[in-house]
CSV table of C-alpha atoms and ligand atoms in Angstrom, one decimal:
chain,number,residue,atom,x,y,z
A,3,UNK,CA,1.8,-8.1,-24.8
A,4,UNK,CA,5.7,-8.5,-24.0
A,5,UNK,CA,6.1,-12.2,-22.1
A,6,UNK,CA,5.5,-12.1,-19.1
A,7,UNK,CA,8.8,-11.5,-16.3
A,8,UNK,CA,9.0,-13.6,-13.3
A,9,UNK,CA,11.1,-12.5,-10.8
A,10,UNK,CA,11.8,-14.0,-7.6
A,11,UNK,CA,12.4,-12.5,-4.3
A,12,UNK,CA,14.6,-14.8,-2.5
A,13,UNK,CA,14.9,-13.3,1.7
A,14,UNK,CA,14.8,-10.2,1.9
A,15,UNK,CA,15.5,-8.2,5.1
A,16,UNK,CA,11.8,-7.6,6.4
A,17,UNK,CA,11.1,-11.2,6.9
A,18,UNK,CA,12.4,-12.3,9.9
A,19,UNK,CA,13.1,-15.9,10.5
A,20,UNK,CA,11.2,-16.7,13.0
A,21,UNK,CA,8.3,-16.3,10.5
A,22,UNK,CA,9.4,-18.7,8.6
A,23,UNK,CA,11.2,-22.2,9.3
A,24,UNK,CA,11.1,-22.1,5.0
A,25,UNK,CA,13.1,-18.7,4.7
A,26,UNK,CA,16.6,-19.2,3.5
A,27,UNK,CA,19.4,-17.7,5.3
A,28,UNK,CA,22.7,-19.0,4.2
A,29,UNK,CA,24.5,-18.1,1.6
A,30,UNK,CA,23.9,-21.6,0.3
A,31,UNK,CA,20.5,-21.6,1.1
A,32,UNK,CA,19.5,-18.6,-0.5
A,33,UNK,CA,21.3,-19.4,-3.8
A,34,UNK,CA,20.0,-22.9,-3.9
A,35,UNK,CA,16.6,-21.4,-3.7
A,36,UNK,CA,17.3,-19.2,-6.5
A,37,UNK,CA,18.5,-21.6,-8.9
A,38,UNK,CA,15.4,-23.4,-7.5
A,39,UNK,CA,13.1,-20.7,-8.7
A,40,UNK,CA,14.6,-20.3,-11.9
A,41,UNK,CA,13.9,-24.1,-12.7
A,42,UNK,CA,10.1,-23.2,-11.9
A,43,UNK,CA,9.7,-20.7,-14.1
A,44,UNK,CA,11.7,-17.1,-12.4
A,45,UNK,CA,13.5,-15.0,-15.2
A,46,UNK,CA,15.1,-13.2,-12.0
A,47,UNK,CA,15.8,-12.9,-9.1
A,48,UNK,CA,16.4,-10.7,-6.6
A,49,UNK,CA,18.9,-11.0,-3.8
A,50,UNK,CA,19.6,-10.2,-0.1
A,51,UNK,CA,22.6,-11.5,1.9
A,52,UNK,CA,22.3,-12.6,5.4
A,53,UNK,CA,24.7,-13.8,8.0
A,54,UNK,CA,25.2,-17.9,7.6
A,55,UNK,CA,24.8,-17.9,11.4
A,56,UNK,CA,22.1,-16.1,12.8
A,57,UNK,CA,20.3,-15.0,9.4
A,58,UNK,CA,20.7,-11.2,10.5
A,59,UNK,CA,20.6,-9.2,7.2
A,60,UNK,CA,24.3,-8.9,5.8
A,61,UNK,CA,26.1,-5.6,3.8
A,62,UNK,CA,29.3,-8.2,3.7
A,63,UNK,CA,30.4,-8.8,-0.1
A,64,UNK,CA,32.0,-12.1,1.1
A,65,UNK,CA,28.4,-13.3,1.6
A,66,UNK,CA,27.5,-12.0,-1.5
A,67,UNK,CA,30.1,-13.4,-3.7
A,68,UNK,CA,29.3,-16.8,-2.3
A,69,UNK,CA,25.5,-16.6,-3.7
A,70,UNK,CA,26.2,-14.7,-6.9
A,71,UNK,CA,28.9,-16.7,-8.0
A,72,UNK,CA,26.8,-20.2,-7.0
A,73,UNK,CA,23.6,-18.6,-9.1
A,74,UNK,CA,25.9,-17.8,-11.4
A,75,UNK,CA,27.9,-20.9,-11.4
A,76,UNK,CA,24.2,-23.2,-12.3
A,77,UNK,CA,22.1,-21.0,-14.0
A,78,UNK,CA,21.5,-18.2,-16.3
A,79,UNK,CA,19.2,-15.9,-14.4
A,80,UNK,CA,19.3,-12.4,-14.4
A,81,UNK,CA,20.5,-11.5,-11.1
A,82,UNK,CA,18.9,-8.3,-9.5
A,83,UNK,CA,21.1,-7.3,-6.3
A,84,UNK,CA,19.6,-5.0,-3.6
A,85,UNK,CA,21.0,-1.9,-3.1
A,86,UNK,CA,17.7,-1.7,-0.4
A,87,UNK,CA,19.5,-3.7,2.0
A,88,UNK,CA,18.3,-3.3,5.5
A,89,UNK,CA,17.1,-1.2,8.1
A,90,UNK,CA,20.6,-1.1,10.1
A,91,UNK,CA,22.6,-0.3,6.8
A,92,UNK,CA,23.3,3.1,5.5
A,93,UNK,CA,22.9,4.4,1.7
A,94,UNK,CA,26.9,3.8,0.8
A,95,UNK,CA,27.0,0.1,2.3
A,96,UNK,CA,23.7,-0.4,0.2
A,97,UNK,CA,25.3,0.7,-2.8
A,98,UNK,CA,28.2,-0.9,-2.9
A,99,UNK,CA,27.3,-4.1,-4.5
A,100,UNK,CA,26.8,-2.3,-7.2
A,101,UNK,CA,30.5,-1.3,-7.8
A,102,UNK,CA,31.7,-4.5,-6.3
A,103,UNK,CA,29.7,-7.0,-8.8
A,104,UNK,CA,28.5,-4.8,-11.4
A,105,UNK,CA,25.0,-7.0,-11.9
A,106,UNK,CA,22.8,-6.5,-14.8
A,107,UNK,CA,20.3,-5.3,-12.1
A,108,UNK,CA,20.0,-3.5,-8.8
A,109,UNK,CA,16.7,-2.3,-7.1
A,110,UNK,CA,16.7,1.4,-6.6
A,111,UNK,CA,14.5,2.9,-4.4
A,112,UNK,CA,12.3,6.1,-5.8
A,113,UNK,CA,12.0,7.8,-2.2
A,114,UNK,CA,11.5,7.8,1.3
A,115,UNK,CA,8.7,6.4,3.4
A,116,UNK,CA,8.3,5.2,7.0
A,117,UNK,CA,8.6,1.1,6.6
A,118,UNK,CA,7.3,-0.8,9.2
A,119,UNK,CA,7.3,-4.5,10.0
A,120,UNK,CA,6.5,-4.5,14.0
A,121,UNK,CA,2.4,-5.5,13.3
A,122,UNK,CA,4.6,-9.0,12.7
A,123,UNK,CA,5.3,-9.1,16.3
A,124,UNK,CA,1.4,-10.3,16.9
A,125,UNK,CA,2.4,-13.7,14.9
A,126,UNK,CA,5.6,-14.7,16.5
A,127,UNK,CA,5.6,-16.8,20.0
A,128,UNK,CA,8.8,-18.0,20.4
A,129,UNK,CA,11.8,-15.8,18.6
A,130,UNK,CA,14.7,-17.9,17.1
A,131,UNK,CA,17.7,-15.3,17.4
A,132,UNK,CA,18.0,-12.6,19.9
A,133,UNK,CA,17.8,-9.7,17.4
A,134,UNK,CA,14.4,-10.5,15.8
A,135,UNK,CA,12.4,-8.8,18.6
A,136,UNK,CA,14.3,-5.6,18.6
A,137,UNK,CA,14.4,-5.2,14.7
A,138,UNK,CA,10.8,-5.8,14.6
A,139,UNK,CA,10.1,-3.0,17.4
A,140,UNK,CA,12.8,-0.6,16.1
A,141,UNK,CA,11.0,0.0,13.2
A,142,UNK,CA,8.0,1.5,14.4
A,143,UNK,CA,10.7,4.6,14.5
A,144,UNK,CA,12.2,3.7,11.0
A,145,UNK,CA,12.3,6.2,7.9
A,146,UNK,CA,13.6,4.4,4.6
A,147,UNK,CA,15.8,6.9,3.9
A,148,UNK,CA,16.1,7.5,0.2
A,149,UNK,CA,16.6,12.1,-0.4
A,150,UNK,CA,17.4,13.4,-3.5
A,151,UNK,CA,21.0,13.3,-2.5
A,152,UNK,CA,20.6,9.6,-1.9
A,153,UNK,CA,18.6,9.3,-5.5
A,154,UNK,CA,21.3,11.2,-6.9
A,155,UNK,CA,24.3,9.0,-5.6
A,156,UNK,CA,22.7,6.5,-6.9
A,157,UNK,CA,22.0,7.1,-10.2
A,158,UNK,CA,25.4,7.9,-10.9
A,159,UNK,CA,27.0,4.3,-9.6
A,160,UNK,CA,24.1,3.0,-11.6
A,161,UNK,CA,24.8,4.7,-14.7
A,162,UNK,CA,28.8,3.8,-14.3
A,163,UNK,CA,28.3,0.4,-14.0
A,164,UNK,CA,26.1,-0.4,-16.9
A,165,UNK,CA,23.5,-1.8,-14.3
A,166,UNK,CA,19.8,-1.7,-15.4
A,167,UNK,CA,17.5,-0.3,-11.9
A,168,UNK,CA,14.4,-2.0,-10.5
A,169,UNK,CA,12.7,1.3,-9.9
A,170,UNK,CA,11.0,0.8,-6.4
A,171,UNK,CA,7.8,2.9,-6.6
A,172,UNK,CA,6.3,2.6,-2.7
A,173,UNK,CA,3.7,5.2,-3.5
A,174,UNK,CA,2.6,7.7,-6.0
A,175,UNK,CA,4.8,10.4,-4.7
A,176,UNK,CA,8.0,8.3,-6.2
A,177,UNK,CA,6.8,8.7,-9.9
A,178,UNK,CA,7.1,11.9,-9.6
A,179,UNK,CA,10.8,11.5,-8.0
A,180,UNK,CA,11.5,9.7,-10.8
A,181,UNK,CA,10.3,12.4,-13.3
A,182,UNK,CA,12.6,14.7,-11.0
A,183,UNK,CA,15.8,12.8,-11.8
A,184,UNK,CA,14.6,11.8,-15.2
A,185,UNK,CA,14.3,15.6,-16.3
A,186,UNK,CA,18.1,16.7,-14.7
A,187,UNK,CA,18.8,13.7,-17.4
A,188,UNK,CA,20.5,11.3,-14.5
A,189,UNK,CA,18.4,8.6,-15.5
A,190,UNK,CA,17.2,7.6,-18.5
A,191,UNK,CA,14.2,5.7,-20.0
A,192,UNK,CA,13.1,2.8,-20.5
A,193,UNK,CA,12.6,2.7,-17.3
A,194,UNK,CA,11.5,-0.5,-15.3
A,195,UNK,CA,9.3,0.0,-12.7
A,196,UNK,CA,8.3,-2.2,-9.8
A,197,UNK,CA,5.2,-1.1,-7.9
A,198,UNK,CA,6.0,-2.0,-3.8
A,199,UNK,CA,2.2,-2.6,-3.0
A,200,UNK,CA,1.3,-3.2,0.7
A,201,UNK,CA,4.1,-1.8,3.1
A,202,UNK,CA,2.6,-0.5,6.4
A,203,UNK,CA,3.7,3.7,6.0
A,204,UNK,CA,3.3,3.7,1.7
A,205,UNK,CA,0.6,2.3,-0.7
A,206,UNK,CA,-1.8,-0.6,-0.2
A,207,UNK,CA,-2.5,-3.5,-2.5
A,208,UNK,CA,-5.9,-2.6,-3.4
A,209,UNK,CA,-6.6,-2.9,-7.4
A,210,UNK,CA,-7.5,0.6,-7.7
A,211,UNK,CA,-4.4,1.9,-6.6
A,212,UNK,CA,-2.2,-0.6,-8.5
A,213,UNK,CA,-4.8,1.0,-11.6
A,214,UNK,CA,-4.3,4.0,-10.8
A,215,UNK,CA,0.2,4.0,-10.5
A,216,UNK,CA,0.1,2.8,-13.8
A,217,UNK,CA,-2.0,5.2,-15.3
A,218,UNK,CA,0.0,8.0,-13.6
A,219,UNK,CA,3.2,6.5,-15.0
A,220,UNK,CA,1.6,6.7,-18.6
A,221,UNK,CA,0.3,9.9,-18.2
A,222,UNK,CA,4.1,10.8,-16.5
A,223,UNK,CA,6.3,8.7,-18.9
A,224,UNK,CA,4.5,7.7,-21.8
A,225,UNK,CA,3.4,4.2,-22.4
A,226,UNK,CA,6.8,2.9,-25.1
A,227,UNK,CA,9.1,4.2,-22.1
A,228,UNK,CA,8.6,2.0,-19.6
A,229,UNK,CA,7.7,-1.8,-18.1
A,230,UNK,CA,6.1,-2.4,-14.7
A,231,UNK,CA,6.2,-5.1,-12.2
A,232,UNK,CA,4.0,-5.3,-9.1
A,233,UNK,CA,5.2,-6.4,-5.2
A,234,UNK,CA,2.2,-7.5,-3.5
A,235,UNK,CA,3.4,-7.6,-0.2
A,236,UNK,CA,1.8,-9.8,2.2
A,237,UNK,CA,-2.2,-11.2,1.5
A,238,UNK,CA,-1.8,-8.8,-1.9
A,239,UNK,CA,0.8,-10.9,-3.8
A,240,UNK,CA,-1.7,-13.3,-5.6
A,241,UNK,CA,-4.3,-11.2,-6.2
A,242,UNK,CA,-2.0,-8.1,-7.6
A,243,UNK,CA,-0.2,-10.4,-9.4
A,244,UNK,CA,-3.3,-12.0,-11.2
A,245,UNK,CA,-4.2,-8.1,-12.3
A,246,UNK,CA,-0.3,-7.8,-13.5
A,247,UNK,CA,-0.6,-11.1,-15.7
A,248,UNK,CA,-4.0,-9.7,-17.0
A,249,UNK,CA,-2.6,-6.3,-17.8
A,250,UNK,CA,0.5,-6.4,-19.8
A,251,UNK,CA,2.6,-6.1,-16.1
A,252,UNK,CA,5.3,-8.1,-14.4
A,253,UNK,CA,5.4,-9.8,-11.3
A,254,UNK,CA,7.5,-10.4,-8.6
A,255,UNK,CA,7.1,-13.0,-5.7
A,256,UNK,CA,8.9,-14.6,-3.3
A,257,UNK,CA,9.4,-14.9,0.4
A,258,UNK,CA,11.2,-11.1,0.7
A,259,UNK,CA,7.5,-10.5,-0.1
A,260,UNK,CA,5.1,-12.8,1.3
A,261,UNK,CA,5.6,-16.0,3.0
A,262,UNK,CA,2.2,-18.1,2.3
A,263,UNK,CA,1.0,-20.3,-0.8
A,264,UNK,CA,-2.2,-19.5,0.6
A,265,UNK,CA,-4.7,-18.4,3.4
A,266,UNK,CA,-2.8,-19.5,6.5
A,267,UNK,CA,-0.5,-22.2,4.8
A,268,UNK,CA,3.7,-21.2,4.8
A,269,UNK,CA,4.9,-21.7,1.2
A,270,UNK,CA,7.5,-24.2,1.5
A,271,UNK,CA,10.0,-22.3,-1.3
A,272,UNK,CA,10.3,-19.8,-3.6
A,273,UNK,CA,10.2,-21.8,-6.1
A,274,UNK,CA,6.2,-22.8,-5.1
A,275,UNK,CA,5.7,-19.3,-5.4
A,276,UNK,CA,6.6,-19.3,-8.7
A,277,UNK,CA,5.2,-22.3,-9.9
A,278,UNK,CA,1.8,-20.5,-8.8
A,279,UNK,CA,2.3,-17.6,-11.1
A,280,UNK,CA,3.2,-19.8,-13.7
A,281,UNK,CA,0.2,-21.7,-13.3
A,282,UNK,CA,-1.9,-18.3,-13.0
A,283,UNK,CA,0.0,-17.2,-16.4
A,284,UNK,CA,-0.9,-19.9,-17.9
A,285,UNK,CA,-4.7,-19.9,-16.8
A,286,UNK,CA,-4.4,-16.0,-18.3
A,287,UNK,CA,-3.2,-17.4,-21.6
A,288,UNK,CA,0.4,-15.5,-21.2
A,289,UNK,CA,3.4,-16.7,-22.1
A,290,UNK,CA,6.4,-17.1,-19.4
A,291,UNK,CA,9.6,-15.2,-20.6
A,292,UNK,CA,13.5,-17.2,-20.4
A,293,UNK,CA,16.0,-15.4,-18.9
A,294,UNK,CA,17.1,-14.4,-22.2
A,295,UNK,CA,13.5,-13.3,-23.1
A,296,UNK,CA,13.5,-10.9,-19.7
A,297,UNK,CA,16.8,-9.7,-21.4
A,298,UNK,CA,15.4,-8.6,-24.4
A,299,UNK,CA,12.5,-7.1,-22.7
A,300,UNK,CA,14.6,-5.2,-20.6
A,301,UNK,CA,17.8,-4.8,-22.8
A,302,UNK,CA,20.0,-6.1,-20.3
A,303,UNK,CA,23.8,-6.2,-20.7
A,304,UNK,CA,24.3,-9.8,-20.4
A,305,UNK,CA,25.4,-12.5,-17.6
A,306,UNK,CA,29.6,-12.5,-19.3
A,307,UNK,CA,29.5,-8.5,-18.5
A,308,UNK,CA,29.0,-8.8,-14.8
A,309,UNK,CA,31.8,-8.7,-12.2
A,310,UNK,CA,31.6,-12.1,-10.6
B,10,KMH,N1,11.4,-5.7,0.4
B,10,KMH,C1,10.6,-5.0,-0.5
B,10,KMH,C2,9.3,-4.6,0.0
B,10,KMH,C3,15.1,-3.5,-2.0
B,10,KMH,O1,15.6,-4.5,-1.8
B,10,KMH,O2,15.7,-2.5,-2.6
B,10,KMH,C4,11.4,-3.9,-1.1
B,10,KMH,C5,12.8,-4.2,-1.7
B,10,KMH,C6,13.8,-3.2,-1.5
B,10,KMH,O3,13.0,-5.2,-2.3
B,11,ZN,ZN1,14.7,-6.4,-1.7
């Protein structure tokens, strides 16, 4: 079994922070919580931008810059940019990162689904900045919007930049996206998967499914062409995670994800996130992989070929 890959989720765009007083939102904050998680044991991590003011979710490469270069700057994480974003951004202004810092990894999202985040209404009393309410509602209407054409935009900015994907699998339907684009030969393998378990409109985080998306990606891929990592979002990130450990998988964490140590307690960073998988790894008798060890894994281009 390959080490096992750590990576960190930093803030996302579907945790608002009213949910959180732990979530970081400036540029500042969210590197430093980074570099924070890479100390505890993340081989990566993967970033959002937010507005330093009102932590509104942020397409701005100025805001960007400032965290890359700061990771950067104080560690040697890999650095995995979103070209998610949010749901106010369109597919261009998502994928421009890419071109503009040329990281050693981008998510990329294997299809469309509805992605809803209003249930979190029920939780929040008192809303911290004006926009939370209405972002939260609106998306009882949202489609994640990722067509063919959107796949196929992407894989060629991708593919230009030398930038290995995260490949976002929501729900079965996406494997079988990505053996679309892999047969036109616009992608090509190994490919690294990361199951998104637990969004309200795609998969849930029970262990069967998580069972059965990587036996699908065997039977699609073949075993030696690919790596998978698991998102439990929500109550599913510990448990999913444990199964990951056990079964030769990857796992990602972090409060993009999930925004409690435990049963009704707030984690208070990512980095206690992490710290709890390595704890779990080490229960599971797995070894943690270095940056450099996740770049091996993953055959990575290096941290002195990115463009920041
Ligand atoms: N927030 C996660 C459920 C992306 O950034 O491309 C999915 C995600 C998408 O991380
Ligand atoms: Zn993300």
């Amino acid at each position: 079994m390959d080490k096992l890959i750590i990576t960190a989720a930093i803030t996302g765009a579907a945790t608002v922070p009213s949910l959180s007083p732990y979530l970081p939102l400036t540029p500042r904050e969210v590197a430093d919580s980074a570099i924070e998680a890479a100390e505890a044991g993340a081989a990566i991590v993967h970033v959002h931008a937010r507005r330093p003011e009102d932590g509104f979710p942020s397409a701005n490469p100025e805001h960007f810059r400032e965290i890359l270069t700061r990771i950067k700057e104080k560690s040697d994480v890999v650095v995995c940019i979103t070209t998610g974003g949010s749901v106010t951004m369109t597919v261009e202004e998502r994928a421009s990162v890419v071109p503009n810092f040329k990281p050693e990894m981008c998510s990329f999202n294997m299809g469309s689904i509805n992605f809803a985040l209003h249930t979190a209404l029920d939780s929040i009393k008192e809303f911290k900045y004006p926009w939370e309410k209405q972002y939260l509602e609106m998306s009882k209407d949202f489609v994640f919007k990722n067509t063919f054409k959107d796949l196929y935009y992407l894989c060629e900015i991708i593919r230009d930049n030398n930038t290995k994907p995260e490949l976002e699998v929501y729900d079965v339907g996406h494997l079988y996206n990505l053996d679309h684009i892999a047969r036109l030969g616009k992608i090509t393998p190994p490919f690294h998967m990361q199951f998104v378990m637990g969004v309200l409109g795609a998969i849930r985080g029970t262990p069967e499914d998580l069972t059965y998306l990587v036996t699908k990606a065997k039977v699609l891929f073949g075993k030696e062409n690919f790596t998978w990592s698991v998102i439990g979002v929500g109550a599913a990130e510990i448990n999913l995670s444990t199964m990951a450990i056990h079964m030769g998988g990857h796992v990602r964490v972090g409060l993009e994800d999930n925004i409690y140590i435990k049963k009704g307690v707030l984690a208070k960073s990512n980095a206690e996130l992490v710290h709890k998988i390595v704890g779990l790894a080490d229960t599971l008798n797995r070894e943690v992989a270095s940056p450099d060890d996740a770049r091996k894994i993953l055959g990575l281009k290096g941290k002195d070929n990115v463009g920041f």
